[in-house]
Amino acid sequence: IDSTFFPVGGGDIWYYTSGVSGPITRSISGDTVISYFGNLVIFDDTIIVTNNCKRVLENGITLQAWSRDSVAFYIHLIGEILRPNPPLPIPYGLEVDVPFKYLTTFYWVEGSDTFIATDSGTIVYRGYVQKTVSAGVFDSVIRITYNPTDQPSYDEYYAPDVGLIDDGDYILDSGFVGGVWYRP
């Protein structure tokens, strides 16, 4: 696994079919910063390029913030209000069928109340597969199984230079990623 499975370029856009919520459009919408201070998590809309955190819009609403470095791909923001601290990682050095334990704490605010919940489990890299979705047939796709402690397991499939193509709910119909169209 390496960073090619998690593109974060400006102008990248993915079109999904969702069995739960209908058509989904995800897009990278510039740089942002999410700062962590002890138990407080602050989401700041200020553009700070040096942070290298990308804002991800889903149907026009901020869904996530992503970053990556030489070690892992990180999910910093879930929804508009949930902020994991530390961010959820997908490490590049995962070995096939060897579980990677994760533990994060989510913080969110409703009105004047702050809530805290933990999320834990394992991520298991299952190796390379060929995967067919509406956008086409993809080779060398990585399959990752999430085993949350308090929820059912699920798989995610990432194609190189494309990103997420299937997670059991979001199925890629087409995408414009890294200046290339992926479509039937």
PDB file of C-alpha atoms in Angstrom:
ATOM      1  CA  ILE A   1       0.000   0.000   0.000  1.00  0.00           C
ATOM      2  CA  ASP A   2       1.223   3.510  -0.753  1.00  0.00           C
ATOM      3  CA  SER A   3      -0.131   7.032  -1.237  1.00  0.00           C
ATOM      4  CA  THR A   4      -1.231   6.350  -4.844  1.00  0.00           C
ATOM      5  CA  PHE A   5      -4.331   4.603  -3.445  1.00  0.00           C
ATOM      6  CA  PHE A   6      -5.409   7.816  -1.694  1.00  0.00           C
ATOM      7  CA  PRO A   7      -5.367  10.712  -4.193  1.00  0.00           C
ATOM      8  CA  VAL A   8      -5.942  14.165  -2.715  1.00  0.00           C
ATOM      9  CA  GLY A   9      -5.521  16.510  -5.673  1.00  0.00           C
ATOM     10  CA  GLY A  10      -7.366  19.768  -6.166  1.00  0.00           C
ATOM     11  CA  GLY A  11     -10.155  19.257  -8.687  1.00  0.00           C
ATOM     12  CA  ASP A  12     -10.529  15.538  -7.973  1.00  0.00           C
ATOM     13  CA  ILE A  13     -14.179  14.480  -8.033  1.00  0.00           C
ATOM     14  CA  TRP A  14     -15.898  11.136  -7.567  1.00  0.00           C
ATOM     15  CA  TYR A  15     -19.490  10.179  -8.427  1.00  0.00           C
ATOM     16  CA  TYR A  16     -20.939   7.313  -6.414  1.00  0.00           C
ATOM     17  CA  THR A  17     -24.183   5.400  -6.179  1.00  0.00           C
ATOM     18  CA  SER A  18     -25.192   4.890  -2.565  1.00  0.00           C
ATOM     19  CA  GLY A  19     -27.672   2.242  -1.547  1.00  0.00           C
ATOM     20  CA  VAL A  20     -28.570   4.305   1.509  1.00  0.00           C
ATOM     21  CA  SER A  21     -28.712   7.920   0.346  1.00  0.00           C
ATOM     22  CA  GLY A  22     -28.852   7.916  -3.481  1.00  0.00           C
ATOM     23  CA  PRO A  23     -26.315   9.675  -5.735  1.00  0.00           C
ATOM     24  CA  ILE A  24     -23.216  11.032  -3.987  1.00  0.00           C
ATOM     25  CA  THR A  25     -20.651  13.489  -5.326  1.00  0.00           C
ATOM     26  CA  ARG A  26     -17.368  13.798  -3.434  1.00  0.00           C
ATOM     27  CA  SER A  27     -14.809  16.448  -4.296  1.00  0.00           C
ATOM     28  CA  ILE A  28     -11.605  17.940  -2.965  1.00  0.00           C
ATOM     29  CA  SER A  29     -12.287  21.552  -2.042  1.00  0.00           C
ATOM     30  CA  GLY A  30      -9.002  23.161  -1.175  1.00  0.00           C
ATOM     31  CA  ASP A  31      -6.765  23.162   1.843  1.00  0.00           C
ATOM     32  CA  THR A  32      -7.830  23.452   5.450  1.00  0.00           C
ATOM     33  CA  VAL A  33      -6.411  23.001   8.926  1.00  0.00           C
ATOM     34  CA  ILE A  34      -7.718  20.975  11.810  1.00  0.00           C
ATOM     35  CA  SER A  35      -5.908  21.675  15.070  1.00  0.00           C
ATOM     36  CA  TYR A  36      -5.865  19.443  18.098  1.00  0.00           C
ATOM     37  CA  PHE A  37      -5.274  20.923  21.564  1.00  0.00           C
ATOM     38  CA  GLY A  38      -5.537  18.284  24.301  1.00  0.00           C
ATOM     39  CA  ASN A  39      -9.202  17.354  24.503  1.00  0.00           C
ATOM     40  CA  LEU A  40     -10.342  20.241  22.315  1.00  0.00           C
ATOM     41  CA  VAL A  41     -10.571  19.937  18.577  1.00  0.00           C
ATOM     42  CA  ILE A  42     -10.896  23.070  16.472  1.00  0.00           C
ATOM     43  CA  PHE A  43     -12.009  23.094  12.839  1.00  0.00           C
ATOM     44  CA  ASP A  44     -10.773  26.210  11.088  1.00  0.00           C
ATOM     45  CA  ASP A  45     -11.858  27.164   7.555  1.00  0.00           C
ATOM     46  CA  THR A  46      -8.758  29.301   7.053  1.00  0.00           C
ATOM     47  CA  ILE A  47      -6.696  28.250   4.041  1.00  0.00           C
ATOM     48  CA  ILE A  48      -3.298  27.099   5.274  1.00  0.00           C
ATOM     49  CA  VAL A  49      -1.406  25.316   2.529  1.00  0.00           C
ATOM     50  CA  THR A  50       1.434  24.166   4.772  1.00  0.00           C
ATOM     51  CA  ASN A  51      -0.998  21.906   6.685  1.00  0.00           C
ATOM     52  CA  ASN A  52      -1.519  19.730   3.584  1.00  0.00           C
ATOM     53  CA  CYS A  53      -4.956  18.711   4.832  1.00  0.00           C
ATOM     54  CA  LYS A  54      -7.604  18.615   2.104  1.00  0.00           C
ATOM     55  CA  ARG A  55     -11.277  19.403   2.656  1.00  0.00           C
ATOM     56  CA  VAL A  56     -13.629  16.787   1.196  1.00  0.00           C
ATOM     57  CA  LEU A  57     -17.142  17.838   0.246  1.00  0.00           C
ATOM     58  CA  GLU A  58     -19.979  15.366  -0.101  1.00  0.00           C
ATOM     59  CA  ASN A  59     -22.882  16.775  -2.084  1.00  0.00           C
ATOM     60  CA  GLY A  60     -21.553  20.246  -1.242  1.00  0.00           C
ATOM     61  CA  ILE A  61     -21.174  19.705   2.523  1.00  0.00           C
ATOM     62  CA  THR A  62     -17.871  19.229   4.358  1.00  0.00           C
ATOM     63  CA  LEU A  63     -17.643  15.510   5.086  1.00  0.00           C
ATOM     64  CA  GLN A  64     -14.008  14.819   5.807  1.00  0.00           C
ATOM     65  CA  ALA A  65     -10.546  16.286   5.811  1.00  0.00           C
ATOM     66  CA  TRP A  66      -7.734  14.086   4.473  1.00  0.00           C
ATOM     67  CA  SER A  67      -3.990  14.199   4.703  1.00  0.00           C
ATOM     68  CA  ARG A  68      -1.170  11.844   3.914  1.00  0.00           C
ATOM     69  CA  ASP A  69       2.520  11.632   4.614  1.00  0.00           C
ATOM     70  CA  SER A  70       5.241   9.024   4.102  1.00  0.00           C
ATOM     71  CA  VAL A  71       3.665   6.769   6.759  1.00  0.00           C
ATOM     72  CA  ALA A  72      -0.125   6.780   6.271  1.00  0.00           C
ATOM     73  CA  PHE A  73      -3.309   8.267   4.877  1.00  0.00           C
ATOM     74  CA  TYR A  74      -5.340  10.064   7.589  1.00  0.00           C
ATOM     75  CA  ILE A  75      -9.027  10.883   7.979  1.00  0.00           C
ATOM     76  CA  HIS A  76      -9.304  13.963  10.200  1.00  0.00           C
ATOM     77  CA  LEU A  77     -12.958  14.880  10.100  1.00  0.00           C
ATOM     78  CA  ILE A  78     -16.066  12.732   9.885  1.00  0.00           C
ATOM     79  CA  GLY A  79     -19.250  14.584   8.975  1.00  0.00           C
ATOM     80  CA  GLU A  80     -19.564  18.212   9.865  1.00  0.00           C
ATOM     81  CA  ILE A  81     -19.266  17.695  13.612  1.00  0.00           C
ATOM     82  CA  LEU A  82     -17.252  14.540  14.453  1.00  0.00           C
ATOM     83  CA  ARG A  83     -13.529  15.058  14.789  1.00  0.00           C
ATOM     84  CA  PRO A  84     -11.328  12.067  15.575  1.00  0.00           C
ATOM     85  CA  ASN A  85      -8.303  12.742  17.745  1.00  0.00           C
ATOM     86  CA  PRO A  86      -5.925  11.233  16.751  1.00  0.00           C
ATOM     87  CA  PRO A  87      -7.091  11.061  13.134  1.00  0.00           C
ATOM     88  CA  LEU A  88      -7.967   7.634  11.747  1.00  0.00           C
ATOM     89  CA  PRO A  89      -4.926   6.257   9.866  1.00  0.00           C
ATOM     90  CA  ILE A  90      -4.544   3.732   7.080  1.00  0.00           C
ATOM     91  CA  PRO A  91      -0.831   2.898   7.393  1.00  0.00           C
ATOM     92  CA  TYR A  92       1.087   2.105   4.207  1.00  0.00           C
ATOM     93  CA  GLY A  93       3.158  -0.632   5.848  1.00  0.00           C
ATOM     94  CA  LEU A  94       0.278  -3.015   6.541  1.00  0.00           C
ATOM     95  CA  GLU A  95       1.058  -6.688   5.995  1.00  0.00           C
ATOM     96  CA  VAL A  96      -1.500  -9.056   4.467  1.00  0.00           C
ATOM     97  CA  ASP A  97      -3.878 -10.474   7.118  1.00  0.00           C
ATOM     98  CA  VAL A  98      -2.022  -8.854  10.034  1.00  0.00           C
ATOM     99  CA  PRO A  99      -4.459  -6.678  12.054  1.00  0.00           C
ATOM    100  CA  PHE A 100      -3.563  -3.052  12.766  1.00  0.00           C
ATOM    101  CA  LYS A 101      -5.242  -1.791  15.951  1.00  0.00           C
ATOM    102  CA  TYR A 102      -6.734   1.679  15.953  1.00  0.00           C
ATOM    103  CA  LEU A 103      -8.150   3.739  18.769  1.00  0.00           C
ATOM    104  CA  THR A 104      -9.474   7.247  18.420  1.00  0.00           C
ATOM    105  CA  THR A 105     -11.699   9.598  20.332  1.00  0.00           C
ATOM    106  CA  PHE A 106     -14.469  11.565  18.627  1.00  0.00           C
ATOM    107  CA  TYR A 107     -15.476  14.990  19.874  1.00  0.00           C
ATOM    108  CA  TRP A 108     -18.585  16.852  18.837  1.00  0.00           C
ATOM    109  CA  VAL A 109     -20.619  19.798  20.044  1.00  0.00           C
ATOM    110  CA  GLU A 110     -24.403  20.098  20.114  1.00  0.00           C
ATOM    111  CA  GLY A 111     -25.576  23.454  21.377  1.00  0.00           C
ATOM    112  CA  SER A 112     -23.573  24.179  24.512  1.00  0.00           C
ATOM    113  CA  ASP A 113     -22.780  20.510  25.212  1.00  0.00           C
ATOM    114  CA  THR A 114     -19.593  18.687  24.211  1.00  0.00           C
ATOM    115  CA  PHE A 115     -19.737  14.923  23.725  1.00  0.00           C
ATOM    116  CA  ILE A 116     -16.937  12.371  23.622  1.00  0.00           C
ATOM    117  CA  ALA A 117     -16.974   8.792  22.316  1.00  0.00           C
ATOM    118  CA  THR A 118     -14.207   6.334  21.524  1.00  0.00           C
ATOM    119  CA  ASP A 119     -13.889   4.171  18.431  1.00  0.00           C
ATOM    120  CA  SER A 120     -11.607   1.179  18.292  1.00  0.00           C
ATOM    121  CA  GLY A 121     -11.017  -1.964  16.317  1.00  0.00           C
ATOM    122  CA  THR A 122      -8.682  -3.318  13.686  1.00  0.00           C
ATOM    123  CA  ILE A 123      -7.879  -2.688  10.051  1.00  0.00           C
ATOM    124  CA  VAL A 124      -6.762  -5.724   8.067  1.00  0.00           C
ATOM    125  CA  TYR A 125      -5.131  -5.439   4.654  1.00  0.00           C
ATOM    126  CA  ARG A 126      -6.374  -8.405   2.591  1.00  0.00           C
ATOM    127  CA  GLY A 127      -4.118  -7.988  -0.453  1.00  0.00           C
ATOM    128  CA  TYR A 128      -4.726  -7.135  -4.108  1.00  0.00           C
ATOM    129  CA  VAL A 129      -7.869  -8.038  -6.032  1.00  0.00           C
ATOM    130  CA  GLN A 130      -9.499  -7.192  -9.329  1.00  0.00           C
ATOM    131  CA  LYS A 131     -12.720  -5.234  -8.763  1.00  0.00           C
ATOM    132  CA  THR A 132     -15.511  -4.346 -11.174  1.00  0.00           C
ATOM    133  CA  VAL A 133     -17.746  -1.359 -10.437  1.00  0.00           C
ATOM    134  CA  SER A 134     -19.873   0.879 -12.656  1.00  0.00           C
ATOM    135  CA  ALA A 135     -16.808   3.004 -13.497  1.00  0.00           C
ATOM    136  CA  GLY A 136     -14.976   0.006 -14.938  1.00  0.00           C
ATOM    137  CA  VAL A 137     -12.722  -2.936 -14.144  1.00  0.00           C
ATOM    138  CA  PHE A 138      -9.780  -2.117 -11.891  1.00  0.00           C
ATOM    139  CA  ASP A 139      -6.696  -4.266 -11.360  1.00  0.00           C
ATOM    140  CA  SER A 140      -4.341  -4.170  -8.364  1.00  0.00           C
ATOM    141  CA  VAL A 141      -7.094  -2.913  -6.052  1.00  0.00           C
ATOM    142  CA  ILE A 142      -6.366  -3.124  -2.328  1.00  0.00           C
ATOM    143  CA  ARG A 143      -9.005  -4.637  -0.061  1.00  0.00           C
ATOM    144  CA  ILE A 144      -9.095  -3.399   3.522  1.00  0.00           C
ATOM    145  CA  THR A 145     -11.390  -4.928   6.160  1.00  0.00           C
ATOM    146  CA  TYR A 146     -12.504  -2.775   9.078  1.00  0.00           C
ATOM    147  CA  ASN A 147     -13.421  -4.641  12.255  1.00  0.00           C
ATOM    148  CA  PRO A 148     -14.873  -1.991  14.593  1.00  0.00           C
ATOM    149  CA  THR A 149     -15.241  -3.150  18.189  1.00  0.00           C
ATOM    150  CA  ASP A 150     -18.973  -2.371  18.458  1.00  0.00           C
ATOM    151  CA  GLN A 151     -20.162  -2.636  14.825  1.00  0.00           C
ATOM    152  CA  PRO A 152     -20.220  -5.198  12.006  1.00  0.00           C
ATOM    153  CA  SER A 153     -17.115  -5.608   9.837  1.00  0.00           C
ATOM    154  CA  TYR A 154     -16.992  -4.124   6.330  1.00  0.00           C
ATOM    155  CA  ASP A 155     -14.611  -3.965   3.373  1.00  0.00           C
ATOM    156  CA  GLU A 156     -13.251  -0.992   1.452  1.00  0.00           C
ATOM    157  CA  TYR A 157     -11.623  -1.219  -1.979  1.00  0.00           C
ATOM    158  CA  TYR A 158      -9.116   1.365  -3.238  1.00  0.00           C
ATOM    159  CA  ALA A 159      -7.767   1.504  -6.796  1.00  0.00           C
ATOM    160  CA  PRO A 160      -4.370   3.088  -7.524  1.00  0.00           C
ATOM    161  CA  ASP A 161      -4.647   6.713  -8.699  1.00  0.00           C
ATOM    162  CA  VAL A 162      -8.456   6.566  -8.217  1.00  0.00           C
ATOM    163  CA  GLY A 163      -9.085   6.071  -4.499  1.00  0.00           C
ATOM    164  CA  LEU A 164     -12.191   4.522  -2.968  1.00  0.00           C
ATOM    165  CA  ILE A 165     -14.175   2.545  -5.531  1.00  0.00           C
ATOM    166  CA  ASP A 166     -16.415   0.470  -3.218  1.00  0.00           C
ATOM    167  CA  ASP A 167     -17.120   0.321   0.500  1.00  0.00           C
ATOM    168  CA  GLY A 168     -20.335  -1.693   0.391  1.00  0.00           C
ATOM    169  CA  ASP A 169     -22.405   1.486   0.390  1.00  0.00           C
ATOM    170  CA  TYR A 170     -20.603   3.850  -2.007  1.00  0.00           C
ATOM    171  CA  ILE A 171     -19.979   2.326  -5.454  1.00  0.00           C
ATOM    172  CA  LEU A 172     -17.965   4.407  -7.953  1.00  0.00           C
ATOM    173  CA  ASP A 173     -19.965   5.356 -11.079  1.00  0.00           C
ATOM    174  CA  SER A 174     -17.291   7.670 -12.488  1.00  0.00           C
ATOM    175  CA  GLY A 175     -14.556  10.002 -11.383  1.00  0.00           C
ATOM    176  CA  PHE A 176     -12.177  12.684 -12.571  1.00  0.00           C
ATOM    177  CA  VAL A 177      -9.015  12.071 -10.565  1.00  0.00           C
ATOM    178  CA  GLY A 178      -5.543  13.375 -11.267  1.00  0.00           C
ATOM    179  CA  GLY A 179      -6.736  14.792 -14.602  1.00  0.00           C
ATOM    180  CA  VAL A 180      -8.050  11.410 -15.831  1.00  0.00           C
ATOM    181  CA  TRP A 181     -11.673  10.357 -16.333  1.00  0.00           C
ATOM    182  CA  TYR A 182     -12.662   6.940 -14.994  1.00  0.00           C
ATOM    183  CA  ARG A 183     -16.053   6.024 -16.400  1.00  0.00           C
ATOM    184  CA  PRO A 184     -17.841   3.271 -18.289  1.00  0.00           C
TER     185      PRO A 184
END
